[in-house]
Short mmCIF file of C-alpha atoms in Angstrom, two decimals:
data_model
loop_
_atom_site.label_atom_id
_atom_site.label_comp_id
_atom_site.label_asym_id
_atom_site.label_seq_id
_atom_site.Cartn_x
_atom_site.Cartn_y
_atom_site.Cartn_z
CA UNK A 1 -42.32 79.44 -38.43
CA UNK A 2 -41.53 78.67 -42.05
CA UNK A 3 -38.11 77.56 -40.93
CA UNK A 4 -39.70 75.07 -38.56
CA UNK A 5 -42.02 73.91 -41.33
CA UNK A 6 -39.13 73.33 -43.69
CA UNK A 7 -37.25 71.53 -40.95
CA UNK A 8 -40.17 69.15 -40.42
CA UNK A 9 -40.80 68.62 -44.12
CA UNK A 10 -37.16 67.81 -44.72
CA UNK A 11 -36.92 65.48 -41.75
CA UNK A 12 -36.35 61.79 -42.26
CA UNK A 13 -39.65 60.89 -40.66
CA UNK A 14 -41.65 63.16 -42.97
CA UNK A 15 -39.89 62.09 -46.17
CA UNK A 16 -40.29 58.45 -45.19
CA UNK A 17 -44.06 58.86 -44.89
CA UNK A 18 -44.68 60.82 -48.08
CA UNK A 19 -43.28 59.20 -51.16
CA UNK A 20 -41.49 61.20 -53.88
CA UNK A 21 -43.76 63.51 -55.85
CA UNK A 22 -46.23 64.05 -53.04
CA UNK A 23 -47.32 67.67 -52.69
CA UNK A 24 -46.76 67.21 -48.97
CA UNK A 25 -43.01 67.02 -49.53
CA UNK A 26 -40.63 69.94 -49.75
CA UNK A 27 -39.59 68.78 -53.23
CA UNK A 28 -43.17 68.04 -54.26
CA UNK A 29 -43.72 71.09 -56.42
CA UNK A 30 -45.89 71.01 -59.49
CA UNK A 31 -44.16 69.42 -62.47
CA UNK A 32 -45.19 66.83 -65.03
CA UNK A 33 -42.92 64.35 -63.31
CA UNK A 34 -44.43 64.94 -59.89
CA UNK A 35 -47.95 64.78 -61.30
CA UNK A 36 -47.16 61.27 -62.44
CA UNK A 37 -45.52 60.39 -59.14
CA UNK A 38 -48.55 61.52 -57.15
CA UNK A 39 -50.59 58.79 -58.78
CA UNK A 40 -47.90 56.13 -59.05
CA UNK A 41 -46.61 56.49 -55.52
CA UNK A 42 -49.90 56.33 -53.66
CA UNK A 43 -51.58 53.04 -52.82
CA UNK A 44 -55.08 54.44 -53.24
CA UNK A 45 -54.57 56.78 -56.19
CA UNK A 46 -52.78 54.19 -58.25
CA UNK A 47 -56.12 52.55 -58.91
CA UNK A 48 -55.96 55.23 -61.59
CA UNK A 49 -53.52 55.42 -64.47
CA UNK A 50 -51.17 58.40 -64.58
CA UNK A 51 -53.13 59.87 -67.44
CA UNK A 52 -56.67 59.47 -68.71
CA UNK A 53 -58.35 60.51 -71.91
CA UNK A 54 -59.48 64.08 -71.73
CA UNK A 55 -63.13 63.28 -72.32
CA UNK A 56 -63.02 60.83 -69.40
CA UNK A 57 -62.67 63.59 -66.83
CA UNK A 58 -65.71 65.41 -68.13
CA UNK A 59 -68.37 65.27 -65.47
CA UNK A 60 -71.07 64.88 -68.10
CA UNK A 61 -69.52 61.65 -69.36
CA UNK A 62 -69.49 59.45 -66.25
CA UNK A 63 -71.43 61.62 -63.79
CA UNK A 64 -69.01 60.05 -61.28
CA UNK A 65 -71.55 57.27 -60.76
CA UNK A 66 -69.10 54.38 -60.54
CA UNK A 67 -66.79 56.32 -58.26
CA UNK A 68 -69.69 57.40 -56.06
CA UNK A 69 -70.89 53.80 -55.81
CA UNK A 70 -67.44 52.84 -54.58
CA UNK A 71 -67.34 55.78 -52.20
CA UNK A 72 -70.75 54.85 -50.80
CA UNK A 73 -69.50 51.31 -50.28
CA UNK A 74 -66.57 52.66 -48.25
CA UNK A 75 -68.88 54.98 -46.33
CA UNK A 76 -71.27 52.10 -45.60
CA UNK A 77 -68.34 49.99 -44.42
CA UNK A 78 -67.21 52.71 -42.02
CA UNK A 79 -70.67 53.47 -40.66
CA UNK A 80 -71.44 49.74 -40.56
CA UNK A 81 -68.39 49.02 -38.41
CA UNK A 82 -69.52 51.79 -36.07
CA UNK A 83 -72.97 50.22 -35.80
CA UNK A 84 -71.50 46.77 -35.14
CA UNK A 85 -70.11 48.02 -31.83
CA UNK A 86 -73.64 48.57 -30.56
CA UNK A 87 -75.63 45.79 -32.17
CA UNK A 88 -76.30 42.18 -31.13
CA UNK A 89 -78.03 39.99 -33.70
CA UNK A 90 -80.37 38.23 -31.26
CA UNK A 91 -84.03 38.63 -30.49
CA UNK A 92 -85.20 40.81 -28.81
CA UNK A 93 -81.77 42.39 -28.10
CA UNK A 94 -81.39 43.59 -31.70
CA UNK A 95 -84.42 45.84 -31.44
CA UNK A 96 -83.35 47.11 -28.00
CA UNK A 97 -79.93 47.96 -29.44
CA UNK A 98 -81.61 49.88 -32.24
CA UNK A 99 -83.48 51.96 -29.72
CA UNK A 100 -80.31 52.48 -27.71
CA UNK A 101 -78.55 53.69 -30.85
CA UNK A 102 -81.14 56.40 -31.19
CA UNK A 103 -81.09 57.46 -27.55
CA UNK A 104 -77.90 56.43 -25.73
CA UNK A 105 -75.09 56.35 -28.28
CA UNK A 106 -73.32 59.55 -29.28
CA UNK A 107 -74.05 60.15 -32.97
CA UNK A 108 -75.73 56.73 -33.02
CA UNK A 109 -78.88 57.94 -34.75
CA UNK A 110 -76.92 60.02 -37.26
CA UNK A 111 -74.66 57.13 -38.21
CA UNK A 112 -77.59 54.74 -38.52
CA UNK A 113 -79.40 57.25 -40.73
CA UNK A 114 -76.32 57.62 -42.91
CA UNK A 115 -76.04 53.85 -43.16
CA UNK A 116 -79.62 53.39 -44.23
CA UNK A 117 -79.97 56.32 -46.62
CA UNK A 118 -76.50 55.64 -47.98
CA UNK A 119 -77.56 52.08 -48.77
CA UNK A 120 -80.58 53.27 -50.69
CA UNK A 121 -78.50 55.79 -52.59
CA UNK A 122 -75.91 53.14 -53.39
CA UNK A 123 -78.53 50.86 -54.94
CA UNK A 124 -79.66 53.80 -57.02
CA UNK A 125 -76.10 54.81 -57.93
CA UNK A 126 -75.13 51.31 -59.03
CA UNK A 127 -78.27 51.04 -61.14
CA UNK A 128 -77.68 54.42 -62.75
CA UNK A 129 -74.03 53.56 -63.33
CA UNK A 130 -75.15 50.46 -65.21
CA UNK A 131 -77.51 52.53 -67.33
CA UNK A 132 -74.81 55.10 -68.06
CA UNK A 133 -72.50 52.32 -69.22
CA UNK A 134 -75.22 50.88 -71.40
CA UNK A 135 -76.09 54.15 -73.10
CA UNK A 136 -72.42 54.76 -73.85
CA UNK A 137 -72.06 51.28 -75.32
CA UNK A 138 -69.15 50.86 -72.94
CA UNK A 139 -69.83 47.13 -72.58
CA UNK A 140 -68.64 46.43 -76.12
CA UNK A 141 -65.40 44.55 -76.81
CA UNK A 142 -63.04 44.32 -75.05
CA UNK A 143 -65.19 45.19 -72.03
CA UNK A 144 -67.83 42.44 -72.31
CA UNK A 145 -66.73 40.52 -69.25
CA UNK A 146 -66.44 43.59 -67.09
CA UNK A 147 -70.10 44.26 -67.82
CA UNK A 148 -70.88 40.77 -66.52
CA UNK A 149 -68.83 41.48 -63.40
CA UNK A 150 -70.84 44.68 -63.04
CA UNK A 151 -74.12 42.74 -63.17
CA UNK A 152 -72.77 40.49 -60.41
CA UNK A 153 -71.90 43.60 -58.41
CA UNK A 154 -75.44 44.93 -58.91
CA UNK A 155 -76.86 41.65 -57.64
CA UNK A 156 -74.50 41.66 -54.65
CA UNK A 157 -75.44 45.26 -53.88
CA UNK A 158 -79.12 44.31 -53.82
CA UNK A 159 -78.37 41.31 -51.59
CA UNK A 160 -76.31 43.45 -49.22
CA UNK A 161 -79.13 45.94 -48.95
CA UNK A 162 -81.76 43.25 -48.53
CA UNK A 163 -79.85 41.34 -45.83
CA UNK A 164 -79.41 44.61 -43.96
CA UNK A 165 -83.12 45.26 -44.18
CA UNK A 166 -83.91 42.58 -41.58
CA UNK A 167 -81.42 43.68 -38.96
CA UNK A 168 -83.46 46.42 -37.18
CA UNK A 169 -85.85 43.60 -36.25
CA UNK A 170 -88.90 45.77 -36.31
CA UNK A 171 -92.22 45.30 -38.08
CA UNK A 172 -90.95 46.94 -41.29
CA UNK A 173 -87.91 44.66 -41.40
CA UNK A 174 -89.74 41.46 -40.55
CA UNK A 175 -92.55 41.77 -43.05
CA UNK A 176 -90.56 43.25 -45.90
CA UNK A 177 -88.18 40.33 -45.66
CA UNK A 178 -91.10 37.94 -45.37
CA UNK A 179 -92.51 39.24 -48.62
CA UNK A 180 -89.10 39.05 -50.29
CA UNK A 181 -88.22 35.56 -49.17
CA UNK A 182 -91.68 34.25 -50.00
CA UNK A 183 -90.82 35.00 -53.62
CA UNK A 184 -87.62 32.97 -53.39
CA UNK A 185 -89.71 29.99 -52.25
CA UNK A 186 -91.25 29.85 -55.72
CA UNK A 187 -87.93 28.93 -57.30
CA UNK A 188 -88.64 25.93 -59.55
CA UNK A 189 -87.70 22.46 -58.30
CA UNK A 190 -85.79 23.41 -55.15
CA UNK A 191 -87.74 26.46 -53.95
CA UNK A 192 -88.33 25.08 -50.48
CA UNK A 193 -84.64 24.34 -50.05
CA UNK A 194 -83.72 27.87 -51.15
CA UNK A 195 -86.09 29.37 -48.64
CA UNK A 196 -84.89 27.04 -45.89
CA UNK A 197 -81.28 27.99 -46.56
CA UNK A 198 -82.12 31.68 -46.63
CA UNK A 199 -84.14 31.64 -43.45
CA UNK A 200 -82.26 29.00 -41.51
CA UNK A 201 -85.63 27.33 -40.93
CA UNK A 202 -89.10 27.22 -42.36
CA UNK A 203 -89.90 30.77 -41.31
CA UNK A 204 -88.12 33.87 -40.10
CA UNK A 205 -86.77 33.39 -36.58
CA UNK A 206 -83.92 34.72 -34.49
CA UNK A 207 -81.74 32.21 -36.37
CA UNK A 208 -82.55 34.07 -39.56
CA UNK A 209 -81.41 37.25 -37.90
CA UNK A 210 -78.00 35.78 -37.07
CA UNK A 211 -77.68 34.26 -40.54
CA UNK A 212 -78.48 37.50 -42.32
CA UNK A 213 -76.25 39.43 -39.97
CA UNK A 214 -73.24 37.29 -40.89
CA UNK A 215 -74.15 37.50 -44.56
CA UNK A 216 -74.49 41.25 -44.25
CA UNK A 217 -71.35 42.14 -42.32
CA UNK A 218 -68.90 39.45 -43.49
CA UNK A 219 -69.85 37.12 -46.28
CA UNK A 220 -71.30 39.50 -48.86
CA UNK A 221 -68.79 42.32 -48.24
CA UNK A 222 -66.03 39.75 -48.69
CA UNK A 223 -67.47 38.55 -51.99
CA UNK A 224 -68.27 42.01 -53.31
CA UNK A 225 -64.77 43.24 -52.48
CA UNK A 226 -63.28 40.50 -54.63
CA UNK A 227 -65.57 41.34 -57.52
CA UNK A 228 -64.89 45.05 -57.12
CA UNK A 229 -61.16 44.38 -57.33
CA UNK A 230 -61.70 42.44 -60.55
CA UNK A 231 -64.02 45.18 -61.83
CA UNK A 232 -61.51 48.01 -61.26
CA UNK A 233 -58.61 45.95 -62.54
CA UNK A 234 -60.47 45.12 -65.73
CA UNK A 235 -61.34 48.79 -66.28
CA UNK A 236 -57.59 49.43 -66.48
CA UNK A 237 -56.70 46.30 -68.43
CA UNK A 238 -59.47 46.76 -70.98
CA UNK A 239 -58.02 50.11 -71.99
CA UNK A 240 -59.29 52.52 -69.39
CA UNK A 241 -62.49 54.44 -69.67
CA UNK A 242 -64.44 53.84 -72.86
CA UNK A 243 -64.17 56.19 -75.80
CA UNK A 244 -66.40 59.16 -76.48
CA UNK A 245 -69.60 58.74 -78.42
CA UNK B 1 -3.84 60.32 -73.51
CA UNK B 2 -4.64 56.82 -74.49
CA UNK B 3 -2.35 55.02 -76.87
CA UNK B 4 -3.91 54.92 -80.32
CA UNK B 5 -3.77 51.66 -82.23
CA UNK B 6 -1.05 51.65 -84.82
CA UNK B 7 -3.33 51.16 -87.80
CA UNK B 8 -5.44 54.15 -86.83
CA UNK B 9 -2.39 56.32 -86.51
CA UNK B 10 -1.27 55.22 -89.93
CA UNK B 11 -4.61 55.99 -91.41
CA UNK B 12 -4.64 59.38 -89.78
CA UNK B 13 -1.20 60.13 -91.20
CA UNK B 14 -2.41 59.22 -94.66
CA UNK B 15 -5.47 61.39 -94.29
CA UNK B 16 -3.27 64.27 -93.26
CA UNK B 17 -1.07 63.68 -96.28
CA UNK B 18 -4.15 63.64 -98.50
CA UNK B 19 -5.38 66.89 -97.05
CA UNK B 20 -2.08 68.54 -97.69
CA UNK B 21 -2.21 67.51 -101.37
CA UNK B 22 0.15 64.61 -101.32
CA UNK B 23 -1.24 61.68 -103.22
CA UNK B 24 -2.25 58.76 -101.11
CA UNK B 25 -3.82 55.42 -101.98
CA UNK B 26 -7.24 56.66 -100.94
CA UNK B 27 -7.20 59.84 -102.91
CA UNK B 28 -8.64 58.68 -106.16
CA UNK B 29 -8.55 61.67 -108.50
CA UNK B 30 -11.73 62.44 -110.35
CA UNK B 31 -10.02 61.91 -113.63
CA UNK B 32 -12.20 61.68 -116.69
CA UNK B 33 -12.39 58.16 -117.95
CA UNK B 34 -10.22 57.52 -120.89
CA UNK B 35 -9.69 54.65 -123.23
CA UNK B 36 -6.28 53.87 -122.00
CA UNK B 37 -6.99 54.78 -118.46
CA UNK B 38 -7.05 51.18 -117.52
CA UNK B 39 -4.40 50.09 -119.93
CA UNK B 40 -1.57 50.45 -117.53
CA UNK B 41 -2.85 47.66 -115.47
CA UNK B 42 -0.64 45.49 -113.46
CA UNK B 43 2.25 47.89 -113.73
CA UNK B 44 2.06 48.98 -110.15
CA UNK B 45 -0.11 51.89 -109.18
CA UNK B 46 0.28 54.63 -111.75
CA UNK B 47 -2.74 54.25 -114.00
CA UNK B 48 -4.96 57.21 -114.65
CA UNK B 49 -7.76 55.44 -112.80
CA UNK B 50 -5.84 56.33 -109.71
CA UNK B 51 -2.89 54.86 -108.00
CA UNK B 52 -3.01 51.14 -107.83
CA UNK B 53 -3.86 49.54 -104.57
CA UNK B 54 -2.55 46.38 -103.09
CA UNK B 55 -5.54 45.34 -101.01
CA UNK B 56 -3.79 42.36 -99.50
CA UNK B 57 -1.04 44.58 -98.22
CA UNK B 58 -3.52 47.12 -96.89
CA UNK B 59 -5.53 44.42 -95.20
CA UNK B 60 -2.46 43.17 -93.45
CA UNK B 61 -1.35 46.69 -92.65
CA UNK B 62 -4.62 48.02 -91.19
CA UNK B 63 -6.03 44.82 -89.79
CA UNK B 64 -9.15 45.23 -91.93
CA UNK B 65 -10.50 42.27 -93.93
CA UNK B 66 -9.67 42.52 -97.57
CA UNK B 67 -13.26 42.04 -98.68
CA UNK B 68 -14.33 45.11 -96.75
CA UNK B 69 -11.59 47.25 -98.22
CA UNK B 70 -12.56 46.10 -101.65
CA UNK B 71 -16.21 46.81 -101.09
CA UNK B 72 -15.42 50.25 -99.73
CA UNK B 73 -13.28 50.93 -102.73
CA UNK B 74 -16.02 50.06 -105.20
CA UNK B 75 -18.63 51.90 -103.22
CA UNK B 76 -16.55 55.03 -103.11
CA UNK B 77 -15.90 54.82 -106.80
CA UNK B 78 -19.57 54.40 -107.54
CA UNK B 79 -20.56 57.21 -105.24
CA UNK B 80 -18.07 59.70 -106.55
CA UNK B 81 -18.34 58.56 -110.16
CA UNK B 82 -14.59 58.09 -110.23
CA UNK B 83 -12.48 55.33 -111.60
CA UNK B 84 -11.80 52.26 -109.62
CA UNK B 85 -8.18 52.18 -108.61
CA UNK B 86 -6.10 49.52 -110.23
CA UNK B 87 -5.42 46.57 -108.12
CA UNK B 88 -1.96 45.29 -107.68
CA UNK B 89 -0.54 42.39 -105.86
CA UNK B 90 -2.02 39.01 -105.20
CA UNK B 91 -5.66 40.05 -105.39
CA UNK B 92 -5.25 41.92 -108.64
CA UNK B 93 -5.37 39.40 -111.47
CA UNK B 94 -9.11 38.86 -111.68
CA UNK B 95 -10.00 42.52 -111.65
CA UNK B 96 -7.17 43.59 -113.87
CA UNK B 97 -7.93 40.86 -116.31
CA UNK B 98 -11.47 42.07 -116.75
CA UNK B 99 -10.26 45.62 -116.98
CA UNK B 100 -7.79 44.64 -119.60
CA UNK B 101 -10.40 42.92 -121.66
CA UNK B 102 -12.66 45.91 -121.75
CA UNK B 103 -9.81 48.21 -122.41
CA UNK B 104 -8.74 46.10 -125.32
CA UNK B 105 -12.20 46.35 -126.77
CA UNK B 106 -11.80 50.08 -126.93
CA UNK B 107 -14.50 50.86 -124.44
CA UNK B 108 -14.24 54.27 -122.89
CA UNK B 109 -16.58 54.05 -119.97
CA UNK B 110 -17.12 50.54 -118.78
CA UNK B 111 -13.90 50.15 -116.93
CA UNK B 112 -14.35 53.30 -114.98
CA UNK B 113 -17.85 52.66 -113.77
CA UNK B 114 -18.71 50.14 -111.12
CA UNK B 115 -18.56 46.59 -112.36
CA UNK B 116 -21.84 44.84 -113.09
CA UNK B 117 -21.20 41.86 -110.91
CA UNK B 118 -20.07 41.87 -107.36
CA UNK B 119 -16.37 41.94 -106.81
CA UNK B 120 -14.85 38.69 -105.70
CA UNK B 121 -15.25 37.91 -102.07
CA UNK B 122 -18.32 40.06 -101.65
CA UNK B 123 -21.55 38.31 -100.89
CA UNK B 124 -24.68 39.82 -102.30
CA UNK B 125 -28.25 39.14 -101.41
CA UNK B 126 -31.49 39.80 -103.18
CA UNK B 127 -34.30 41.42 -101.33
CA UNK B 128 -37.33 39.19 -101.69
CA UNK B 129 -39.79 40.94 -99.47
CA UNK B 130 -40.00 43.41 -96.63
CA UNK B 131 -41.70 42.18 -93.48
CA UNK B 132 -42.63 45.12 -91.35
CA UNK B 133 -41.70 44.77 -87.73
CA UNK B 134 -44.71 44.38 -85.50
CA UNK B 135 -45.50 42.72 -82.20
CA UNK B 136 -48.01 39.89 -81.99
CA UNK B 137 -49.89 41.86 -79.36
CA UNK B 138 -50.34 45.48 -80.25
CA UNK B 139 -48.30 47.59 -77.88
CA UNK B 140 -48.28 50.85 -79.74
CA UNK B 141 -51.02 53.25 -78.83
CA UNK B 142 -52.93 55.64 -80.92
CA UNK B 143 -52.02 59.14 -79.89
CA UNK B 144 -54.92 60.39 -77.79
CA UNK B 145 -55.63 63.58 -75.97
CA UNK B 146 -54.79 62.80 -72.36
CA UNK B 147 -54.65 64.71 -69.13
CA UNK B 148 -52.92 63.96 -65.86
CA UNK B 149 -55.10 62.17 -63.32
CA UNK B 150 -53.56 64.40 -60.70
CA UNK B 151 -54.87 67.03 -60.47
CA UNK B 152 -57.58 66.91 -63.14
CA UNK B 153 -59.45 63.72 -62.26
CA UNK B 154 -58.63 63.42 -58.56
CA UNK B 155 -59.88 66.94 -57.91
CA UNK B 156 -63.22 66.18 -59.56
CA UNK B 157 -63.54 62.92 -57.68
CA UNK B 158 -62.74 64.61 -54.41
CA UNK B 159 -65.37 67.27 -54.97
CA UNK B 160 -67.95 64.62 -55.92
CA UNK B 161 -67.05 62.68 -52.78
CA UNK B 162 -67.42 65.74 -50.59
CA UNK B 163 -70.71 66.63 -52.25
CA UNK B 164 -72.10 63.15 -51.65
CA UNK B 165 -70.85 63.15 -48.07
CA UNK B 166 -72.42 66.54 -47.42
CA UNK B 167 -75.73 65.52 -48.97
CA UNK B 168 -75.86 62.27 -47.01
CA UNK B 169 -74.89 63.93 -43.74
CA UNK B 170 -77.51 66.64 -44.14
CA UNK B 171 -80.19 64.13 -45.11
CA UNK B 172 -79.28 61.97 -42.12
CA UNK B 173 -79.23 64.95 -39.78
CA UNK B 174 -82.79 65.88 -40.65
CA UNK B 175 -84.47 62.60 -41.55
CA UNK B 176 -84.39 59.62 -39.24
CA UNK B 177 -84.35 56.10 -40.58
CA UNK B 178 -87.61 54.32 -39.87
CA UNK B 179 -87.93 52.10 -36.83
CA UNK B 180 -91.39 50.68 -36.30
CA UNK B 181 -92.60 48.52 -33.43
CA UNK B 182 -90.80 45.39 -32.33
CA UNK B 183 -91.08 42.54 -34.83
CA UNK B 184 -94.36 40.73 -34.21
CA UNK B 185 -94.99 37.47 -36.00
CA UNK B 186 -98.68 37.56 -35.15
CA UNK B 187 -99.48 40.96 -36.56
CA UNK B 188 -98.85 41.45 -40.24
CA UNK B 189 -99.07 45.09 -41.31
CA UNK B 190 -101.40 45.82 -44.16
CA UNK B 191 -100.02 46.30 -46.71
CA UNK B 192 -96.72 44.45 -46.32
CA UNK B 193 -94.22 45.73 -48.79
CA UNK B 194 -90.76 44.55 -49.77
CA UNK B 195 -87.84 47.01 -49.95
CA UNK B 196 -88.44 49.54 -52.71
CA UNK B 197 -86.00 47.96 -55.18
CA UNK B 198 -88.09 44.78 -55.07
CA UNK B 199 -91.44 46.56 -55.32
CA UNK B 200 -91.44 46.23 -59.09
CA UNK B 201 -91.33 42.48 -58.62
CA UNK B 202 -94.00 42.63 -55.95
CA UNK B 203 -96.11 44.61 -58.37
CA UNK B 204 -95.64 41.85 -60.96
CA UNK B 205 -96.98 39.42 -58.37
CA UNK B 206 -100.33 41.14 -58.76
CA UNK B 207 -100.46 40.08 -62.39
CA UNK B 208 -98.60 36.81 -62.65
CA UNK B 209 -98.16 33.52 -60.93
CA UNK B 210 -95.53 33.83 -58.17
CA UNK B 211 -93.13 31.54 -60.01
CA UNK B 212 -93.29 33.76 -63.08
CA UNK B 213 -93.20 37.09 -61.28
CA UNK B 214 -90.80 36.17 -58.49
CA UNK B 215 -88.35 33.82 -60.15
CA UNK B 216 -88.59 33.48 -63.89
CA UNK B 217 -88.90 37.15 -64.85
CA UNK B 218 -86.14 38.44 -62.52
CA UNK B 219 -83.98 35.40 -63.30
CA UNK B 220 -84.27 35.81 -67.04
CA UNK B 221 -83.96 39.56 -66.62
CA UNK B 222 -80.62 39.26 -64.87
CA UNK B 223 -79.39 36.66 -67.35
CA UNK B 224 -80.47 38.86 -70.26
CA UNK B 225 -78.64 41.82 -68.72
CA UNK B 226 -75.47 39.78 -68.32
CA UNK B 227 -75.64 38.55 -71.91
CA UNK B 228 -76.12 41.98 -73.48
CA UNK B 229 -72.49 42.30 -74.67
CA UNK B 230 -72.61 38.88 -76.31
CA UNK B 231 -75.94 39.45 -78.02
CA UNK B 232 -75.37 43.01 -79.17
CA UNK B 233 -72.69 42.49 -81.83
CA UNK B 234 -72.99 45.98 -83.22
CA UNK B 235 -69.49 47.49 -82.84
CA UNK B 236 -70.62 51.11 -82.96
CA UNK B 237 -71.08 53.17 -79.83
CA UNK B 238 -72.82 56.05 -81.56
CA UNK B 239 -76.43 56.44 -80.41
CA UNK B 240 -77.60 56.91 -84.01
CA UNK B 241 -76.25 53.44 -84.84
CA UNK B 242 -77.80 51.77 -81.82
CA UNK B 243 -81.44 52.72 -82.06
CA UNK B 244 -82.72 49.18 -81.49
CA UNK B 245 -80.46 48.43 -78.49
CA UNK B 246 -81.21 51.77 -76.85
CA UNK B 247 -84.93 51.38 -77.47
CA UNK B 248 -85.06 47.92 -75.92
CA UNK B 249 -83.03 48.93 -72.87
CA UNK B 250 -85.06 52.09 -72.38
CA UNK B 251 -88.34 50.18 -72.62
CA UNK B 252 -87.24 47.73 -69.93
CA UNK B 253 -85.76 50.51 -67.81
CA UNK B 254 -89.00 52.48 -67.96
CA UNK B 255 -91.08 49.36 -67.33
CA UNK B 256 -89.07 48.58 -64.20
CA UNK B 257 -89.34 52.19 -63.04
CA UNK B 258 -93.09 52.34 -63.67
CA UNK B 259 -93.68 49.03 -61.89
CA UNK B 260 -91.58 50.16 -58.93
CA UNK B 261 -93.34 53.50 -58.66
CA UNK B 262 -96.69 51.78 -59.05
CA UNK B 263 -95.91 49.24 -56.36
CA UNK B 264 -94.55 51.93 -54.08
CA UNK B 265 -97.25 54.57 -54.28
CA UNK B 266 -100.35 53.12 -55.92
CA UNK B 267 -100.76 50.02 -53.78
CA UNK B 268 -102.56 50.28 -50.47
CA UNK B 269 -104.08 47.82 -47.99
CA UNK B 270 -104.32 44.32 -49.39
CA UNK B 271 -101.94 45.52 -52.09
CA UNK B 272 -105.01 46.91 -53.82
CA UNK B 273 -104.92 49.88 -56.13
CA UNK B 274 -104.93 53.27 -54.46
CA UNK B 275 -104.24 56.90 -55.21
CA UNK B 276 -101.49 58.31 -52.99
CA UNK B 277 -103.14 61.74 -52.96
CA UNK B 278 -106.49 60.26 -51.91
CA UNK B 279 -105.66 57.50 -49.45
CA UNK B 280 -102.16 58.44 -48.34
CA UNK B 281 -98.78 56.89 -48.95
CA UNK B 282 -98.14 53.28 -48.01
CA UNK B 283 -94.39 53.32 -48.34
CA UNK B 284 -92.63 53.34 -45.01
CA UNK B 285 -89.17 54.46 -46.03
CA UNK B 286 -90.53 57.45 -47.87
CA UNK B 287 -93.00 58.31 -45.13
CA UNK B 288 -90.15 59.14 -42.79
CA UNK B 289 -88.52 61.31 -45.42
CA UNK B 290 -91.77 63.19 -45.90
CA UNK B 291 -92.06 63.63 -42.14
CA UNK B 292 -95.31 61.74 -41.63
CA UNK B 293 -94.02 59.93 -38.60
#
């Protein structure tokens, strides 16, 4: 059996998939060189540098909050795509689809639960990440602008969560969003215009549902992805994780 | 074997001769300086300062510029503390003239030490200042204690990811997300509450004008958050140096938390004050978690 395993791991197909240094390869044993290659030769891992300051890997320093926020975003994207297969943003079909998710779709209820609770946890994680960064003074030069990008990401996270809040099209969704958008109407000078643009009318209708659906599944994820890319890139460019206290 | 250039072979032959004790032009004997050591100048390579050298001839012979030979000669003399060989031939007059002058004055040491001025044909430069090499943008790094991302960081991240995934899956397996009745525009639930992260703002609405509570406070709050790095000019990251900044942030953090908790649990029908343990919880998302539905 080991002979077959070696044969596969030395095959051209296998070595073309796993780049040099990968532990999956026959020559991917543990060495300082391969440890560097693992990070450099992987599209996902090379978000990281090859090496980080020792204090940066201490759990008590970051509590993994930024990474968990990112992971929750990915998880919400995956579960959200699953939900999109079964959801139509029209009235009353949206509500019927929600009921069907709970009764007819395999794992539908579980995935919807994960999407909703995950969204709440992500809001919390992003907020706590911001507080962690503040208490470490990690926004100080040269990281000032990345803090600003982080505030934008916090705002976008709240907007993503809030636009998703309407989509179940039940009493909770309708009236929570009513309360929220009523506040936006008090914006000085152009409050009515803001509310009209948000709702796609003077009050919440099925048009609002479609508008918030597009914001929720396309527009805001698109924007937040761009800002996340800038955020991660600036973490690296501004000298990696901030210093110890 | 490759053919060696002729001048190298010649030099090697001379070195061999020197090693075997035969005098050669390079072998300047460490003779003690003497008053008449330099007196036999110009007579053709038999002074006590060493055999005379015809630098022009050597330059032509070895293909080495004369100035370099001369410089090497003086340097060697200075290094070894030996006498400078007498120069013969076309390049000799200047040096031998000076040597002759000092010799005539009865000096015993001057002629044998290195001359004060540079020998003819040698350019000298004065060092005015030393500019240390350094890039405009700092590229050197302070040595820091670093560890490999793989496996040290990636392993931690993977465990954190699995932990979060497990927690979320278990929570979702046991607690269903709320789904109330179909949206009804004619029947407003009492109380109507915003999502929990906006409940702090909704709580503010109970105290302030909607424009203040709903727009100005959150707007200025966000702007203030974004401007923190530009307002806080204190370079230190040590908590003991940042008492004011930490106090202000903590006050606002706690205020937001208290307002949110208050709006979530202590506001009942009509958004009036209530005790959750007396009148029940009016917070739909949490109700499902607590299993009241």
